[in-house]
mmCIF file of C-alpha atoms in Angstrom:
data_model
loop_
_atom_site.group_PDB
_atom_site.id
_atom_site.type_symbol
_atom_site.label_atom_id
_atom_site.label_comp_id
_atom_site.label_asym_id
_atom_site.label_seq_id
_atom_site.Cartn_x
_atom_site.Cartn_y
_atom_site.Cartn_z
ATOM 1 C CA ASP K 75 41.933 130.289 -0.887
ATOM 2 C CA VAL K 76 44.047 131.072 2.111
ATOM 3 C CA LYS K 77 43.378 134.450 3.504
ATOM 4 C CA VAL K 78 45.786 136.406 5.597
ATOM 5 C CA THR K 79 44.182 139.435 7.112
ATOM 6 C CA GLN K 80 46.003 142.346 8.647
ATOM 7 C CA SER K 81 43.796 144.433 10.864
ATOM 8 C CA SER K 82 44.931 147.874 9.735
ATOM 9 C CA ARG K 83 45.950 149.208 6.330
ATOM 10 C CA TYR K 84 47.315 152.486 7.651
ATOM 11 C CA LEU K 85 48.504 153.496 11.105
ATOM 12 C CA VAL K 86 50.033 156.674 12.429
ATOM 13 C CA LYS K 87 51.662 156.466 15.841
ATOM 14 C CA ARG K 88 53.784 158.733 17.970
ATOM 15 C CA THR K 89 57.368 158.064 18.969
ATOM 16 C CA GLY K 90 57.499 156.029 22.154
ATOM 17 C CA GLU K 91 54.053 154.499 21.777
ATOM 18 C CA LYS K 92 53.540 150.761 22.078
ATOM 19 C CA VAL K 93 52.143 149.499 18.790
ATOM 20 C CA PHE K 94 50.364 146.245 18.023
ATOM 21 C CA LEU K 95 50.021 144.925 14.477
ATOM 22 C CA GLU K 96 47.613 142.039 14.173
ATOM 23 C CA CYS K 97 47.522 139.249 11.616
ATOM 24 C CA VAL K 98 45.040 136.403 11.248
ATOM 25 C CA GLN K 99 45.101 133.460 8.815
ATOM 26 C CA ASP K 100 42.221 131.099 8.190
ATOM 27 C CA MET K 101 43.834 127.941 6.821
ATOM 28 C CA ASP K 102 45.325 126.344 9.918
ATOM 29 C CA HIS K 103 48.883 127.043 8.771
ATOM 30 C CA GLU K 104 51.693 126.187 11.138
ATOM 31 C CA ASN K 105 54.089 128.935 10.095
ATOM 32 C CA MET K 106 53.561 132.642 10.254
ATOM 33 C CA PHE K 107 55.934 135.492 9.465
ATOM 34 C CA TRP K 108 56.336 139.223 9.865
ATOM 35 C CA TYR K 109 58.314 141.172 7.294
ATOM 36 C CA ARG K 110 58.985 144.806 6.806
ATOM 37 C CA GLN K 111 59.328 146.224 3.335
ATOM 38 C CA ASP K 112 61.371 149.309 2.543
ATOM 39 C CA PRO K 113 62.304 150.784 -0.853
ATOM 40 C CA GLY K 114 65.479 149.262 -2.209
ATOM 41 C CA LEU K 115 65.715 146.742 0.625
ATOM 42 C CA GLY K 116 62.992 144.301 -0.340
ATOM 43 C CA LEU K 117 61.306 142.165 2.289
ATOM 44 C CA ARG K 118 63.251 141.632 5.482
ATOM 45 C CA LEU K 119 62.189 139.055 8.030
ATOM 46 C CA ILE K 120 61.537 140.371 11.523
ATOM 47 C CA TYR K 121 60.184 137.331 13.369
ATOM 48 C CA PHE K 122 58.501 134.075 12.564
ATOM 49 C CA SER K 123 56.610 131.396 14.411
ATOM 50 C CA TYR K 124 56.238 127.718 13.577
ATOM 51 C CA ASP K 125 53.768 126.844 16.324
ATOM 52 C CA VAL K 126 51.656 128.373 19.049
ATOM 53 C CA LYS K 127 53.842 130.118 21.617
ATOM 54 C CA MET K 128 56.928 129.359 19.519
ATOM 55 C CA LYS K 129 58.861 132.191 17.933
ATOM 56 C CA GLU K 130 62.205 132.763 16.342
ATOM 57 C CA LYS K 131 64.101 135.877 15.430
ATOM 58 C CA GLY K 132 64.470 136.756 11.823
ATOM 59 C CA ASP K 133 67.076 139.015 10.304
ATOM 60 C CA ILE K 134 66.042 142.302 11.943
ATOM 61 C CA PRO K 135 64.309 141.596 15.286
ATOM 62 C CA GLU K 136 65.669 144.580 17.189
ATOM 63 C CA GLY K 137 62.939 146.811 18.513
ATOM 64 C CA TYR K 138 60.218 144.234 17.907
ATOM 65 C CA SER K 139 58.582 141.369 19.721
ATOM 66 C CA VAL K 140 55.832 138.945 18.736
ATOM 67 C CA SER K 141 53.044 136.964 20.288
ATOM 68 C CA ARG K 142 51.319 133.815 19.104
ATOM 69 C CA GLU K 143 48.752 132.651 21.621
ATOM 70 C CA LYS K 144 46.505 131.029 19.019
ATOM 71 C CA LYS K 145 47.448 129.234 15.839
ATOM 72 C CA GLU K 146 45.585 131.613 13.578
ATOM 73 C CA ARG K 147 46.858 134.869 15.082
ATOM 74 C CA PHE K 148 50.353 136.339 15.031
ATOM 75 C CA SER K 149 50.940 139.768 16.501
ATOM 76 C CA LEU K 150 53.889 142.079 15.985
ATOM 77 C CA ILE K 151 54.671 144.454 18.820
ATOM 78 C CA LEU K 152 56.729 147.602 18.710
ATOM 79 C CA GLU K 153 57.551 148.147 22.368
ATOM 80 C CA SER K 154 58.477 151.801 21.909
ATOM 81 C CA ALA K 155 57.927 153.002 18.374
ATOM 82 C CA SER K 156 60.654 155.014 16.714
ATOM 83 C CA THR K 157 60.726 156.945 13.456
ATOM 84 C CA ASN K 158 63.039 154.388 11.854
ATOM 85 C CA GLN K 159 60.255 151.855 12.218
ATOM 86 C CA THR K 160 58.154 153.744 9.699
ATOM 87 C CA SER K 161 57.615 151.106 7.037
ATOM 88 C CA MET K 162 55.252 148.716 5.306
ATOM 89 C CA TYR K 163 54.691 145.616 7.428
ATOM 90 C CA LEU K 164 53.654 142.369 5.789
ATOM 91 C CA CYS K 165 52.358 139.268 7.481
ATOM 92 C CA ALA K 166 52.472 135.873 5.775
ATOM 93 C CA SER K 167 51.653 132.274 6.512
ATOM 94 C CA ASN K 168 52.598 128.966 4.914
ATOM 95 C CA ASP K 169 52.232 125.290 5.543
ATOM 96 C CA TYR K 170 55.090 123.993 3.464
ATOM 97 C CA TYR K 171 56.428 125.877 0.487
ATOM 98 C CA GLY K 172 54.338 128.735 -0.723
ATOM 99 C CA TYR K 173 53.624 131.832 1.266
ATOM 100 C CA THR K 174 50.390 133.776 1.330
ATOM 101 C CA PHE K 175 50.703 137.404 2.259
ATOM 102 C CA GLY K 176 48.357 139.896 3.796
ATOM 103 C CA SER K 177 47.787 143.272 2.158
ATOM 104 C CA GLY K 178 50.179 145.027 4.479
ATOM 105 C CA THR K 179 50.036 147.704 7.145
ATOM 106 C CA ARG K 180 51.693 150.990 6.366
ATOM 107 C CA LEU K 181 52.942 152.347 9.672
ATOM 108 C CA THR K 182 54.108 155.909 10.089
ATOM 109 C CA VAL K 183 55.807 156.905 13.320
ATOM 110 C CA VAL K 184 55.885 160.639 13.936
ATOM 111 C CA GLY Y 86 77.346 137.187 2.521
ATOM 112 C CA GLU Y 87 74.683 135.238 0.740
ATOM 113 C CA SER Y 88 72.064 137.170 -1.110
ATOM 114 C CA VAL Y 89 69.249 137.012 -3.523
ATOM 115 C CA GLY Y 90 69.406 139.959 -5.825
ATOM 116 C CA LEU Y 91 68.008 141.345 -9.029
ATOM 117 C CA HIS Y 92 70.006 142.861 -11.839
ATOM 118 C CA LEU Y 93 67.760 145.835 -12.586
ATOM 119 C CA PRO Y 94 65.573 147.856 -10.243
ATOM 120 C CA THR Y 95 63.268 149.050 -13.043
ATOM 121 C CA LEU Y 96 62.252 147.511 -16.348
ATOM 122 C CA SER Y 97 60.136 149.342 -18.912
ATOM 123 C CA VAL Y 98 58.497 147.454 -21.762
ATOM 124 C CA GLN Y 99 55.966 148.223 -24.450
ATOM 125 C CA GLU Y 100 52.560 146.627 -24.200
ATOM 126 C CA GLY Y 101 52.574 143.392 -26.151
ATOM 127 C CA ASP Y 102 56.311 142.819 -25.857
ATOM 128 C CA ASN Y 103 57.845 140.057 -23.801
ATOM 129 C CA SER Y 104 59.412 140.909 -20.439
ATOM 130 C CA ILE Y 105 62.362 139.205 -18.821
ATOM 131 C CA ILE Y 106 63.150 139.810 -15.179
ATOM 132 C CA ASN Y 107 66.352 138.366 -13.806
ATOM 133 C CA CYS Y 108 67.469 137.207 -10.399
ATOM 134 C CA ALA Y 109 70.767 135.926 -9.036
ATOM 135 C CA TYR Y 110 71.144 133.758 -5.978
ATOM 136 C CA SER Y 111 74.221 132.585 -4.156
ATOM 137 C CA ASN Y 112 73.164 129.635 -2.008
ATOM 138 C CA SER Y 113 73.889 126.411 -3.874
ATOM 139 C CA ALA Y 114 71.817 124.480 -1.357
ATOM 140 C CA SER Y 115 68.594 126.277 -2.244
ATOM 141 C CA ASP Y 116 66.247 123.846 -3.945
ATOM 142 C CA TYR Y 117 63.107 125.850 -4.388
ATOM 143 C CA PHE Y 118 62.456 129.242 -5.919
ATOM 144 C CA ILE Y 119 59.375 131.370 -6.218
ATOM 145 C CA TRP Y 120 58.396 134.492 -8.107
ATOM 146 C CA TYR Y 121 55.994 136.934 -6.522
ATOM 147 C CA LYS Y 122 54.135 139.899 -7.977
ATOM 148 C CA GLN Y 123 53.265 142.875 -5.838
ATOM 149 C CA GLU Y 124 50.842 145.452 -7.134
ATOM 150 C CA SER Y 125 50.622 148.859 -5.574
ATOM 151 C CA GLY Y 126 48.904 148.750 -2.203
ATOM 152 C CA LYS Y 127 48.792 144.964 -2.045
ATOM 153 C CA GLY Y 128 50.824 142.175 -0.565
ATOM 154 C CA PRO Y 129 52.994 139.951 -2.766
ATOM 155 C CA GLN Y 130 51.123 137.282 -4.694
ATOM 156 C CA PHE Y 131 52.471 133.953 -5.870
ATOM 157 C CA ILE Y 132 53.113 133.734 -9.618
ATOM 158 C CA ILE Y 133 55.118 130.604 -10.285
ATOM 159 C CA ASP Y 134 57.645 128.363 -8.616
ATOM 160 C CA ILE Y 135 60.366 125.967 -9.672
ATOM 161 C CA ARG Y 136 62.337 123.261 -7.946
ATOM 162 C CA SER Y 137 66.023 122.719 -8.468
ATOM 163 C CA ASN Y 138 65.491 119.460 -10.350
ATOM 164 C CA MET Y 139 63.897 121.460 -13.168
ATOM 165 C CA ASP Y 140 65.317 123.946 -15.662
ATOM 166 C CA LYS Y 141 62.083 125.426 -16.882
ATOM 167 C CA ARG Y 142 58.506 125.702 -15.824
ATOM 168 C CA GLN Y 143 55.628 127.329 -17.646
ATOM 169 C CA GLY Y 144 52.440 128.863 -16.451
ATOM 170 C CA GLN Y 145 49.874 131.054 -18.085
ATOM 171 C CA ARG Y 146 51.905 133.660 -20.021
ATOM 172 C CA VAL Y 147 54.805 133.205 -17.588
ATOM 173 C CA THR Y 148 57.887 131.016 -17.737
ATOM 174 C CA VAL Y 149 60.557 130.591 -15.121
ATOM 175 C CA LEU Y 150 64.037 129.461 -16.114
ATOM 176 C CA LEU Y 151 66.574 128.162 -13.650
ATOM 177 C CA ASN Y 152 70.283 127.935 -14.414
ATOM 178 C CA LYS Y 153 71.931 126.260 -11.470
ATOM 179 C CA THR Y 154 75.370 126.437 -13.009
ATOM 180 C CA VAL Y 155 75.475 130.218 -12.763
ATOM 181 C CA LYS Y 156 72.847 130.488 -10.001
ATOM 182 C CA HIS Y 157 70.486 132.520 -12.108
ATOM 183 C CA LEU Y 158 66.731 132.651 -12.235
ATOM 184 C CA SER Y 159 64.549 134.498 -14.705
ATOM 185 C CA LEU Y 160 60.880 135.251 -15.125
ATOM 186 C CA GLN Y 161 59.560 135.696 -18.639
ATOM 187 C CA ILE Y 162 56.190 137.306 -19.224
ATOM 188 C CA ALA Y 163 54.756 136.892 -22.696
ATOM 189 C CA ALA Y 164 52.728 139.634 -24.370
ATOM 190 C CA THR Y 165 53.062 142.000 -21.439
ATOM 191 C CA GLN Y 166 49.873 143.793 -20.487
ATOM 192 C CA PRO Y 167 49.218 146.942 -18.452
ATOM 193 C CA GLY Y 168 47.966 144.728 -15.638
ATOM 194 C CA ASP Y 169 51.435 143.230 -15.371
ATOM 195 C CA SER Y 170 52.798 146.514 -14.029
ATOM 196 C CA ALA Y 171 54.038 145.690 -10.555
ATOM 197 C CA VAL Y 172 57.122 144.890 -8.517
ATOM 198 C CA TYR Y 173 58.399 141.373 -9.029
ATOM 199 C CA PHE Y 174 60.358 139.504 -6.367
ATOM 200 C CA CYS Y 175 62.265 136.294 -6.555
ATOM 201 C CA ALA Y 176 62.654 134.217 -3.410
ATOM 202 C CA GLU Y 177 64.677 131.168 -2.465
ATOM 203 C CA ASN Y 178 64.177 128.691 0.357
ATOM 204 C CA ARG Y 179 67.357 129.173 2.241
ATOM 205 C CA ASP Y 180 66.410 127.544 5.489
ATOM 206 C CA ARG Y 181 64.142 124.804 6.738
ATOM 207 C CA LEU Y 182 61.878 125.606 9.618
ATOM 208 C CA THR Y 183 61.850 123.510 12.746
ATOM 209 C CA GLY Y 184 58.173 122.794 12.361
ATOM 210 C CA GLY Y 185 58.390 122.021 8.660
ATOM 211 C CA GLY Y 186 58.148 124.293 5.683
ATOM 212 C CA ASN Y 187 60.627 126.820 4.492
ATOM 213 C CA LYS Y 188 61.920 130.226 5.363
ATOM 214 C CA LEU Y 189 62.165 132.206 2.201
ATOM 215 C CA THR Y 190 64.719 134.891 1.464
ATOM 216 C CA PHE Y 191 63.547 137.581 -0.913
ATOM 217 C CA GLY Y 192 65.337 139.710 -3.437
ATOM 218 C CA THR Y 193 64.979 143.461 -3.522
ATOM 219 C CA GLY Y 194 62.498 143.474 -6.391
ATOM 220 C CA THR Y 195 62.220 144.802 -9.941
ATOM 221 C CA GLN Y 196 59.629 147.392 -10.881
ATOM 222 C CA LEU Y 197 58.033 146.453 -14.197
ATOM 223 C CA LYS Y 198 56.453 149.361 -16.065
ATOM 224 C CA VAL Y 199 54.307 148.650 -19.086
ATOM 225 C CA GLU Y 200 54.105 151.487 -21.577
ATOM 226 C CA LEU Y 201 51.086 151.809 -23.813
#
């Protein structure tokens, strides 16, 4: 089975900090995604990548950046964390249709 | 704008009853739909999918129905069990990715609560 691993389950960061969320998949998938999940809003796409060093903005990229230096790793970066970025962050990968998700990182910005 | 939405945010059912979770979509070009289940503290997990050339697809205790005429999708769970308690999301492939594969758009989710 494909595994998508997110390095942290829970994070607490201070406003203004630079935050890195890491995601690794082990099935050589081309596509990787970062979503945030908020009550009543469902999953909203932040950024995605379809190849190493390739990235595209999703629906809500403001305040975020990403890095994909290796095929298996996709990092989400909060350049200067703000309280409105408190959320559940989900990473996913796919090779054609179906997505496989990680367990999520619950980030709290104080 | 286009959206994928669910009719009810919460659905409560008795253990053993059948559950029906509904989803509306608005993009006629979408040709692939997926249902995901998300248990508390976990990421969404694939349940069942259906392509637009089908009206119905069955899995183990789950059935997905697709009505393209009214752009409606439903997930039926037979003999609902306590372990079915979760949030259920529908998703549609709205866009193709440059490198192949699909970019899914997700609905807001329905919380299914199974009462004993």
